[in-house]
Structure formats: C-alpha cells, structure tokens
Short mmCIF file of C-alpha atoms in Angstrom, two decimals:
data_model
loop_
_atom_site.label_atom_id
_atom_site.label_comp_id
_atom_site.label_asym_id
_atom_site.label_seq_id
_atom_site.Cartn_x
_atom_site.Cartn_y
_atom_site.Cartn_z
CA MET A 12 28.55 -13.42 -49.08
CA ALA A 13 27.46 -15.26 -46.00
CA THR A 14 24.01 -14.42 -44.80
CA ALA A 15 23.81 -13.37 -41.08
CA LYS A 16 22.30 -16.09 -39.07
CA PRO A 17 19.21 -14.87 -37.42
CA ASP A 18 19.24 -14.54 -33.70
CA THR A 19 17.03 -17.32 -32.28
CA SER A 20 17.93 -17.09 -28.65
CA LEU A 21 15.21 -16.19 -26.34
CA HIS A 22 15.94 -13.18 -24.12
CA VAL A 23 14.40 -13.50 -20.76
CA GLU A 24 14.09 -10.80 -18.42
CA ASN A 25 12.24 -10.20 -15.10
CA PHE A 26 10.19 -7.05 -14.53
CA GLU A 27 8.25 -6.50 -11.46
CA GLY A 28 6.87 -9.96 -11.29
CA PHE A 29 6.60 -10.66 -15.02
CA THR A 30 8.93 -12.72 -16.93
CA ILE A 31 9.39 -11.17 -20.27
CA VAL A 32 10.47 -13.52 -23.05
CA ARG A 33 11.49 -11.75 -26.25
CA LEU A 34 11.62 -13.82 -29.50
CA PRO A 35 13.77 -11.90 -32.00
CA LEU A 36 13.24 -14.55 -34.77
CA GLN A 37 12.34 -12.51 -37.83
CA PRO A 38 11.60 -8.86 -38.45
CA ARG A 39 7.87 -9.69 -38.61
CA LEU A 40 8.05 -11.43 -35.43
CA ALA A 41 10.46 -9.25 -33.47
CA GLN A 42 7.36 -7.08 -32.58
CA ILE A 43 5.78 -9.95 -30.68
CA THR A 44 6.83 -10.42 -27.16
CA VAL A 45 5.79 -13.18 -24.96
CA CYS A 46 4.77 -12.35 -21.29
CA VAL A 47 4.96 -15.24 -19.01
CA GLN A 48 3.71 -14.97 -15.56
CA THR A 49 6.25 -15.40 -12.74
CA LEU A 50 5.53 -18.94 -11.32
CA ASN A 51 8.64 -19.30 -9.19
CA ASP A 52 6.89 -18.87 -5.90
CA LEU A 53 3.87 -20.74 -7.07
CA ALA A 54 5.81 -23.90 -7.81
CA ALA A 55 5.97 -25.03 -4.17
CA LYS A 56 2.27 -24.71 -3.63
CA SER A 57 1.05 -26.00 -7.02
CA GLU A 58 1.16 -29.45 -8.56
CA SER A 59 0.33 -28.22 -12.02
CA PHE A 60 2.98 -25.63 -12.58
CA MET A 61 6.65 -25.78 -12.83
CA PHE A 62 8.77 -22.68 -12.99
CA VAL A 63 11.27 -20.98 -15.22
CA ASP A 64 14.55 -20.13 -13.56
CA LEU A 65 14.26 -16.29 -13.85
CA GLY A 66 17.83 -15.55 -13.04
CA LYS A 67 19.29 -17.17 -16.23
CA SER A 68 18.82 -16.52 -19.86
CA VAL A 69 17.32 -19.59 -21.66
CA SER A 70 17.87 -20.43 -25.15
CA VAL A 71 15.99 -22.71 -27.63
CA GLY A 72 17.62 -23.95 -30.84
CA ALA A 73 16.69 -22.66 -34.23
CA PRO A 74 14.97 -25.76 -35.49
CA GLU A 75 12.65 -25.70 -32.49
CA LEU A 76 11.47 -22.20 -33.47
CA THR A 77 10.36 -22.36 -37.02
CA SER A 78 7.32 -20.23 -36.09
CA LEU A 79 5.96 -18.27 -33.38
CA ALA A 80 3.45 -20.87 -32.44
CA ASP A 81 6.15 -23.53 -32.37
CA GLY A 82 7.99 -21.15 -30.06
CA ILE A 83 5.13 -20.84 -27.72
CA ALA A 84 4.52 -24.57 -27.76
CA THR A 85 8.20 -25.15 -27.06
CA LEU A 86 8.19 -22.86 -24.18
CA LYS A 87 5.01 -24.30 -22.74
CA ALA A 88 6.23 -27.85 -23.09
CA LYS A 89 9.81 -27.16 -21.86
CA TYR A 90 8.86 -24.99 -18.81
CA ALA A 91 5.32 -25.74 -18.27
CA VAL A 92 4.26 -22.27 -17.94
CA GLU A 93 1.09 -20.38 -18.73
CA ILE A 94 1.81 -18.08 -21.60
CA VAL A 95 0.00 -14.90 -22.81
CA LEU A 96 0.81 -13.04 -26.04
CA LEU A 97 0.88 -9.35 -26.13
CA SER A 98 1.67 -7.05 -28.89
CA GLU A 99 4.31 -4.37 -27.79
CA PRO A 100 2.17 -1.47 -27.05
CA SER A 101 -0.12 -3.71 -24.86
CA LEU A 102 2.97 -5.05 -23.12
CA THR A 103 4.13 -1.63 -22.39
CA GLU A 104 0.70 -0.81 -20.74
CA VAL A 105 0.86 -4.00 -18.74
CA LEU A 106 4.39 -3.26 -17.53
CA LYS A 107 3.40 0.31 -16.61
CA GLN A 108 0.53 -0.94 -14.62
CA SER A 109 2.35 -4.20 -13.56
CA LYS A 110 -0.81 -5.87 -12.54
CA LEU A 111 -1.97 -9.19 -13.53
CA ALA A 112 -5.56 -8.38 -13.00
CA GLN A 113 -5.22 -5.84 -15.85
CA VAL A 114 -3.84 -8.37 -18.05
CA THR A 115 -6.97 -10.34 -17.51
CA ARG A 116 -9.11 -7.28 -18.35
CA LEU A 117 -6.91 -6.46 -21.41
CA PHE A 118 -7.74 -9.94 -22.81
CA GLU A 119 -11.35 -9.70 -22.04
CA ARG A 120 -11.28 -6.45 -24.09
CA GLN A 121 -9.70 -8.36 -26.98
CA GLY A 122 -12.21 -11.32 -26.54
CA GLU A 123 -9.66 -13.98 -26.49
CA GLU A 124 -11.52 -16.44 -24.46
CA LYS A 125 -9.06 -19.13 -24.30
CA ARG A 126 -6.26 -17.04 -23.07
CA ILE A 127 -8.73 -15.22 -20.39
CA LEU A 128 -9.24 -18.69 -19.00
CA ASN A 129 -5.44 -19.38 -18.86
CA THR A 130 -4.81 -15.98 -17.26
CA LYS A 131 -7.63 -16.48 -14.87
CA LYS A 132 -6.10 -19.92 -13.95
CA VAL A 133 -2.83 -18.28 -13.12
CA LEU A 134 -4.46 -15.45 -11.33
CA ALA A 135 -6.35 -17.94 -9.06
CA VAL A 136 -3.29 -19.85 -8.30
CA ASN A 137 -1.40 -16.67 -7.67
CA THR A 138 -4.15 -15.40 -5.36
CA ASN A 139 -4.28 -18.68 -3.31
CA ASN A 140 -0.44 -18.67 -3.02
CA LEU A 141 -0.60 -14.88 -1.92
CA HIS A 142 -3.27 -15.71 0.60
CA VAL A 143 -0.82 -18.41 2.03
CA ARG A 144 1.99 -15.81 2.08
CA LEU A 145 -0.40 -13.02 3.80
CA GLU A 146 -1.64 -15.49 6.42
CA ALA A 147 2.00 -16.52 7.24
CA THR A 148 2.99 -12.90 7.78
CA LEU A 149 -0.26 -11.79 9.48
CA ASP A 150 0.78 -12.65 13.11
CA GLY A 151 4.05 -10.78 12.57
CA ALA A 152 2.28 -7.69 11.24
CA ILE A 153 -0.24 -7.85 14.21
CA GLN A 154 2.53 -7.94 16.82
CA VAL A 155 4.42 -4.92 15.38
CA ALA A 156 1.22 -2.85 14.47
CA LEU A 157 -0.21 -3.33 17.99
CA GLN A 158 3.15 -2.51 19.77
CA ARG A 159 3.46 0.70 17.65
CA TRP A 160 -0.25 1.72 18.09
CA ILE A 161 -0.75 1.29 21.85
CA GLY A 162 2.62 0.39 22.98
CA GLN A 163 1.70 -3.12 23.97
CA ALA A 164 2.24 -6.49 22.44
CA PRO A 165 -0.74 -8.73 22.21
CA ARG A 166 -1.48 -11.25 25.01
CA SER A 167 -2.44 -13.94 22.38
CA VAL A 168 -3.23 -14.40 18.74
CA GLN A 169 -5.43 -17.32 17.84
CA SER A 170 -7.44 -18.52 15.08
CA ALA A 171 -11.25 -18.22 15.89
CA PRO A 172 -14.46 -18.28 13.75
CA VAL A 173 -15.81 -14.83 14.27
CA ALA A 174 -19.23 -13.41 13.79
CA ILE A 175 -19.98 -9.77 13.41
CA ASN A 176 -22.41 -7.94 15.70
CA PRO A 177 -23.43 -4.73 13.84
CA ALA A 178 -24.80 -3.24 17.09
CA THR A 179 -21.53 -3.03 18.81
CA ASP A 180 -18.70 -3.80 16.34
CA VAL A 181 -16.77 -1.36 14.12
CA VAL A 182 -15.54 -3.11 11.05
CA SER A 183 -12.85 -1.42 8.68
CA VAL A 184 -11.23 -2.65 5.58
CA VAL A 185 -8.25 -1.76 3.50
CA GLU A 186 -7.91 -2.73 -0.04
CA MET A 187 -4.39 -3.56 -1.49
CA HIS A 188 -3.24 -4.81 -4.76
CA VAL A 189 -0.47 -7.23 -4.26
CA ASP A 190 1.23 -8.40 -7.44
CA GLY A 191 -2.11 -7.47 -9.23
CA CYS A 192 -4.39 -9.35 -6.94
CA LEU A 193 -7.06 -7.52 -4.80
CA VAL A 194 -6.40 -8.33 -1.20
CA GLN A 195 -8.80 -7.00 1.49
CA VAL A 196 -7.73 -6.85 5.15
CA PHE A 197 -10.66 -6.58 7.55
CA LEU A 198 -10.33 -5.55 11.18
CA SER A 199 -13.39 -5.79 13.55
CA SER A 200 -13.41 -4.59 17.09
CA ALA A 201 -16.16 -3.74 19.74
CA GLN A 202 -16.62 0.02 20.16
CA SER A 203 -15.64 -0.35 23.92
CA THR A 204 -12.27 -1.81 23.03
CA LEU A 205 -11.49 0.78 20.40
CA ARG A 206 -12.55 3.46 22.94
CA ALA A 207 -10.06 2.02 25.52
CA MET A 208 -7.40 1.75 23.09
CA VAL A 209 -7.81 5.33 21.73
CA ALA A 210 -8.17 6.71 25.28
CA LYS A 211 -4.76 5.12 26.17
CA ILE A 212 -3.11 6.56 23.07
CA LEU A 213 -4.58 10.25 23.63
CA GLN A 214 -4.06 9.73 27.54
CA SER A 215 -7.47 11.06 28.21
CA GLU A 216 -10.96 9.71 28.46
CA ILE A 217 -13.15 9.88 25.40
CA SER A 218 -16.93 9.64 24.81
CA VAL A 219 -18.43 6.78 22.84
CA SER A 220 -19.65 9.40 20.22
CA ASP A 221 -16.20 10.75 19.76
CA PRO A 222 -15.07 10.20 16.05
CA ALA A 223 -11.80 9.01 17.22
CA VAL A 224 -13.55 5.83 18.38
CA THR A 225 -14.27 4.68 14.74
CA ASP A 226 -11.28 6.41 13.42
CA GLY A 227 -9.25 4.22 15.69
CA ALA A 228 -10.23 1.06 13.71
CA CYS A 229 -8.92 2.71 10.64
CA GLU A 230 -5.79 3.96 12.17
CA LEU A 231 -5.02 0.55 13.64
CA LEU A 232 -5.62 -1.06 10.18
CA ASN A 233 -3.37 1.70 8.77
CA TYR A 234 -0.41 0.44 10.86
CA LEU A 235 -1.29 -3.25 10.17
CA THR A 236 -1.30 -2.42 6.44
CA ALA A 237 2.07 -0.59 6.82
CA PHE A 238 3.79 -3.77 8.22
CA PHE A 239 2.14 -6.00 5.72
CA LYS A 240 3.52 -3.78 2.84
CA GLN A 241 6.90 -3.74 4.54
CA GLN A 242 6.92 -7.44 4.80
CA LEU A 243 5.55 -8.14 1.40
CA SER A 244 7.96 -5.73 -0.22
CA ALA A 245 10.74 -7.51 1.34
CA GLN A 246 9.64 -10.66 -0.59
CA ASN A 247 9.74 -8.61 -3.87
CA SER A 248 6.09 -8.19 -4.07
CA VAL A 249 4.53 -4.96 -5.50
CA VAL A 250 1.98 -3.56 -3.18
CA ASP A 251 -0.38 -0.72 -3.67
CA ALA A 252 -2.74 0.10 -0.77
CA GLN A 253 -5.64 2.41 -0.39
CA ALA A 254 -6.46 4.19 2.80
CA PRO A 255 -8.49 2.25 5.28
CA GLN A 256 -12.22 2.76 5.32
CA LEU A 257 -14.95 2.02 7.67
CA LEU A 258 -17.48 -0.64 6.33
CA GLN A 259 -20.77 0.90 5.60
CA ALA A 260 -24.03 -0.73 6.89
CA GLU A 261 -24.98 -2.20 3.54
CA GLU A 262 -21.47 -3.57 3.02
CA MET A 263 -21.71 -5.12 6.35
CA MET A 264 -24.81 -7.05 5.38
CA ALA A 265 -22.63 -9.46 3.13
CA ILE A 266 -20.63 -10.60 6.37
CA LEU A 267 -23.46 -10.92 8.80
CA ASP A 268 -24.30 -14.47 10.05
CA VAL A 269 -21.19 -15.71 8.46
CA LYS A 270 -18.44 -17.36 10.70
CA LEU A 271 -15.42 -15.67 9.45
CA PRO A 272 -12.02 -17.45 9.70
CA ALA A 273 -10.33 -14.68 11.68
CA ARG A 274 -7.17 -14.19 13.80
CA ARG A 275 -8.50 -13.02 17.27
CA VAL A 276 -6.03 -10.73 18.92
CA GLN A 277 -6.26 -10.46 22.74
CA THR A 278 -4.95 -7.36 24.32
CA ALA A 279 -4.88 -5.84 27.82
CA LEU A 280 -7.77 -3.53 26.63
CA GLY A 281 -9.95 -6.07 24.87
CA SER A 282 -9.77 -8.05 21.67
CA PHE A 283 -10.16 -7.51 17.94
CA ASP A 284 -10.24 -9.68 14.97
CA VAL A 285 -8.36 -9.55 11.63
CA TRP A 286 -9.14 -11.68 8.51
CA LEU A 287 -8.19 -11.49 5.03
CA GLY A 288 -10.30 -11.51 1.84
CA THR A 289 -9.07 -12.02 -1.75
CA ALA A 290 -10.95 -11.59 -4.98
CA ALA A 291 -9.70 -12.98 -8.26
CA MET B 3 10.15 28.73 17.55
CA LEU B 4 7.11 28.25 19.96
CA ASN B 5 5.31 31.30 18.70
CA ILE B 6 5.04 30.14 15.10
CA ARG B 7 1.73 28.99 13.68
CA VAL B 8 1.65 25.23 12.88
CA LEU B 9 -0.58 23.35 10.33
CA VAL B 10 -1.28 19.73 10.96
CA ILE B 11 -2.70 17.78 8.09
CA ASP B 12 -3.91 14.23 8.83
CA ASP B 13 -7.13 12.40 7.96
CA SER B 14 -7.04 10.24 11.12
CA HIS B 15 -8.68 11.96 14.15
CA VAL B 16 -6.57 10.06 16.50
CA ALA B 17 -3.23 10.66 14.82
CA ARG B 18 -4.06 14.44 14.50
CA ARG B 19 -5.12 14.70 18.09
CA LEU B 20 -2.05 12.87 19.25
CA LEU B 21 0.25 15.16 17.25
CA VAL B 22 -1.50 18.33 18.45
CA SER B 23 -1.23 17.10 21.96
CA GLN B 24 2.47 16.43 21.52
CA LEU B 25 3.01 19.91 19.91
CA ARG B 26 1.09 21.56 22.82
CA GLU B 27 3.31 19.67 25.21
CA LEU B 28 6.32 21.14 23.41
CA GLY B 29 4.94 24.78 23.85
CA PHE B 30 3.30 25.34 20.48
CA LYS B 31 0.00 27.27 21.05
CA ASP B 32 -1.23 28.43 17.59
CA ILE B 33 -2.12 25.02 15.91
CA VAL B 34 -4.48 24.70 13.04
CA GLU B 35 -5.79 21.14 12.02
CA CYS B 36 -7.24 19.72 8.92
CA GLU B 37 -8.08 16.44 7.36
CA ASP B 38 -6.70 16.40 3.84
CA GLY B 39 -4.39 18.03 1.51
CA ALA B 40 -7.05 19.94 -0.28
CA VAL B 41 -8.25 21.71 2.97
CA GLY B 42 -4.58 22.13 3.80
CA LEU B 43 -3.97 24.08 0.69
CA GLU B 44 -6.95 26.31 1.47
CA LYS B 45 -5.55 27.01 4.89
CA VAL B 46 -2.14 27.93 3.52
CA HIS B 47 -3.65 30.30 1.06
CA GLU B 48 -6.01 31.71 3.70
CA SER B 49 -3.12 32.21 6.01
CA ARG B 50 -1.27 34.29 3.33
CA LYS B 51 -4.38 36.48 2.82
CA THR B 52 -4.86 37.14 6.51
CA ASN B 53 -1.17 37.79 6.96
CA LYS B 54 -0.79 35.07 9.59
CA PRO B 55 1.54 32.59 7.71
CA PHE B 56 2.41 29.33 8.95
CA GLY B 57 5.91 28.67 10.27
CA LEU B 58 5.77 24.90 10.17
CA ILE B 59 3.52 22.10 8.34
CA LEU B 60 3.22 18.72 9.41
CA THR B 61 1.38 16.27 6.96
CA ASP B 62 0.37 12.78 6.56
CA LEU B 63 1.08 11.17 3.16
CA ARG B 64 -1.88 8.85 2.47
CA MET B 65 -4.94 10.92 2.52
CA PRO B 66 -8.20 11.30 0.52
CA LYS B 67 -8.74 13.98 -2.09
CA VAL B 68 -5.20 15.43 -2.19
CA SER B 69 -2.34 13.29 -0.84
CA GLY B 70 0.51 14.57 1.31
CA ALA B 71 2.93 14.14 -1.71
CA ASP B 72 0.54 16.20 -3.96
CA PHE B 73 -0.06 18.80 -1.24
CA LEU B 74 3.70 19.28 -1.08
CA LEU B 75 4.00 19.77 -4.70
CA MET B 76 1.16 22.26 -4.84
CA VAL B 77 2.29 24.22 -1.93
CA ASN B 78 5.97 24.46 -3.12
CA ALA B 79 4.80 25.76 -6.44
CA ASP B 80 4.34 29.05 -4.44
CA PRO B 81 7.82 30.69 -3.72
CA GLU B 82 6.83 32.05 -0.47
CA SER B 83 5.03 29.00 0.90
CA LYS B 84 8.11 26.88 -0.40
CA LEU B 85 10.09 28.51 2.42
CA ILE B 86 7.87 26.98 5.26
CA PRO B 87 9.50 23.87 6.94
CA LYS B 88 7.61 20.82 6.15
CA LEU B 89 7.58 17.38 7.97
CA ILE B 90 6.07 14.27 6.84
CA ILE B 91 4.56 12.19 9.51
CA SER B 92 3.51 8.82 8.00
CA VAL B 93 3.35 4.97 8.48
CA GLU B 94 4.97 4.64 5.14
CA THR B 95 8.25 3.00 5.35
CA ASP B 96 8.91 2.27 1.60
CA ARG B 97 12.03 3.81 0.42
CA GLY B 98 10.58 4.99 -2.82
CA THR B 99 7.52 6.78 -1.07
CA VAL B 100 9.89 8.48 1.40
CA LEU B 101 12.24 9.55 -1.45
CA ASN B 102 9.19 10.84 -3.48
CA ALA B 103 8.05 12.87 -0.48
CA VAL B 104 11.50 14.36 -0.09
CA LEU B 105 11.55 15.15 -3.89
CA GLN B 106 8.20 16.88 -3.65
CA GLY B 107 9.81 19.31 -1.07
CA ALA B 108 9.41 17.63 2.40
CA ASP B 109 12.27 18.75 4.87
CA GLY B 110 12.00 15.84 7.06
CA TYR B 111 10.20 12.41 7.64
CA ILE B 112 9.04 10.92 10.93
CA LEU B 113 7.37 7.31 11.17
CA LYS B 114 4.19 7.52 13.14
CA PRO B 115 3.09 7.19 15.79
CA THR B 116 6.06 9.23 17.18
CA THR B 117 7.00 10.24 20.70
CA THR B 118 7.34 13.75 22.05
CA PRO B 119 11.20 13.60 22.43
CA VAL B 120 11.48 12.27 18.91
CA LEU B 121 9.27 14.99 17.49
CA LYS B 122 11.15 17.59 19.45
CA ALA B 123 14.48 16.42 18.13
CA LYS B 124 13.32 16.32 14.59
CA LEU B 125 11.78 19.84 14.92
CA ASP B 126 14.83 21.44 16.57
CA LYS B 127 17.01 19.98 13.81
CA LEU B 128 14.67 21.03 10.97
CA MET B 129 14.32 24.60 12.39
CA SER B 130 18.17 25.03 12.74
CA GLN B 131 18.65 23.80 9.21
CA LYS B 132 16.01 26.32 7.98
CA LYS B 133 17.58 29.19 9.88
CA VAL B 134 20.99 28.45 8.46
CA ALA B 135 19.53 28.09 4.98
CA SER B 136 17.65 31.32 5.14
#
C-alpha cells in the first residue's frame, strides 16, 4: 500500500497586514504557524528587505523542508523576510488584535530576545514607512478637513519649524494605531485663531473663556483624523483612532523650546500647525 | 414634529452648539444637550420617569465613557425607548462603523458637520418612516 505523500506546500494567506504561512509538514509541526510581517509596501523604501508576493501561493520542495528550522531558513533566504514564530493560540490572539506592536509585547513576555530585536526592526521600518505615507497624505487631509470644518480651503500649506507658545497656543493630539504602529497627530493653534474659526462656524461672537475655543482644536483635529483614516483605509491600512484630547500643561513641557517640523496651514482666519509623531 | 423633545449627545461643544442652533432654526424648541452616552442614558431614563419622553435622539459615535454605538445598544434594550427615532451624526465614514451603528439600532446617519437643509431632509424622511412603521 502506498504511503500518502505529506503535504509540503506552504499555504500563504494575507490577513489584515500579516502574511500567514502555514507549514503542514508533519502532525507535530502542523500546529506551528509562521507569521511573516507584510513587507510589500516597505520594499520600495528599504534596501534591507525584499517582499513576498502576497497574491500568490508559494511552495517549497520537500527536500528543502526537512525540519521546521530548515523551513524557516529557506523562507528567510528565499524571500528575505523577517519571520516570527507563533504557536496557534498566540497567533489567534495576534490576528484578533491585528497589531504588530502587540506581537512585540507577546515576545517580550516570552523572553525571546532575538526575535524581539527582529520584530522591533520590522516595526521601526514599518513606522518610518508609515510616517512617509502619512506625510504624503497630510496636505490632502488638511484641505478636506478645513473645507468641511469652516467651509474654506486653506490659503497655503507650507513646511515650517514651529515652536509652541504655552501662553497663547492650544495644542491637541489624537492617537491612532495604524497597522499596529502608534501615530500621534498634533494640532496647535493660537486661541485667537480658534476663537475666530469657532465664531464663524457658530455664526456668533464667542468669548475667549468659552469652552468652545479649546474644544475647537479637538474638533478640527477630529475632522483631520477622519480624513486620515479614510485615506489610509483606502490603502488597506487598519486604523484605530482615539478621540482627540487637549495636551495638558505637563505634556506640553516635552515640546517646549523644540523646533517642531510642522505643516503651517494659513487660513483667512489665522494659521494653525499640524505635525506627526510616531513611537515604535 | 416640532413639538417633540430632542436629545443631542456629542462630546464636542462646537458640534453640539452648531447642531442645537440648526435644530432651533428648524423650529425645535425643547432640546436637551449632553456630552456623552452615559449622561445620555441618564437623560433618557429621567425623561421616562418624569413622563416627558424624547421624540428624537441625535448622537455622535466617538465619545468618552459610553460611545454612541454602546449608547444605542443600551437604550434599545428598553422596548419603549427603542421606538424613539435615532440619528447618528459623526465624522466616521468607514463602512463598517456606519453598518455597526445601524445594527445597534440607529435609524439614520449624517456626516458632520452638516447643513440645516440636509438635516431637515434627513429628519423629514426619518419621521415619515417612523410614522409609517408605527
């Protein structure tokens, strides 16, 4: 009786930014799944990574996969990707959360130092790439958000080194997780500008002490975030955003006396600044 | 329609005040405002106790404490409150988010900021649908 030939093909699927490679080699190894971070969109930006074509299944011949270690080595060599190993329950958790930052934490818990470093490397590249993508879509988002918020397009949007004046400026921030990376979008504006903008929206004069003045910064940031989310979703990114918050005095200390690389948005009612922060 | 009590829930002062002024422009007089879903739930319960029920609820989605979607879920658990027409007014454009809000019991969705004519058209449609359904 002929023995059934083991299935040695690698089953590749894409799930919310992760490439999942399953190795159904032997019963013992069938429980092991390899999770490869998607590097498609990083390839253009990075010299150190190549990418796996996610749209197609790939297969590696049986002689190449005599063990899991060989399989991983083959994948690494053939596709030049960073690979992390996850047991099935962990993988389920990762997929559920779908955040690379959590993959990092998962390995920190397991104390696998080498893999932490690998994952962090991927995360750093991913973050840099994301920053480039966000910067590229920032102007578009500003245009649409401002048009919606006060019904006027900006007069100009220019790069400018910006310093915060805590006596007159209102700074708000929104935290987003984009494909697992923490991204902060900051918005800063003089109280007088916000007051003019909000008065225009409400079609009535408001006082400086009106809570609508500071709320205006959060609301404008809310619209900006909405259009970021929209544009990033169109690029198949997974975005989870919190509600915008005003930066508290102690949080503002960290950005005082710093020249922030911001986009300065000039409007008919004054100007405001927007800049991005990312944390790996 | 203009004699009904309206509940407006939004954590943004600006958005809330804009919406209230638009509702007043449309002729609504009895408008109650609150800043999140938790306070919104209290207002709904209170209105039933005092026998001054709301005839329309407009809520944002992304809010602290209790989100708009959670508010809808909780308020719709009560059979009487379930009958109140509820409109989402949000910056969210994501299909999944909108679908989720509708699944939680929203009767309509408007992208904010909205204009008075758009709001009026949506409310007219919503009220006529509810009238037919009841």
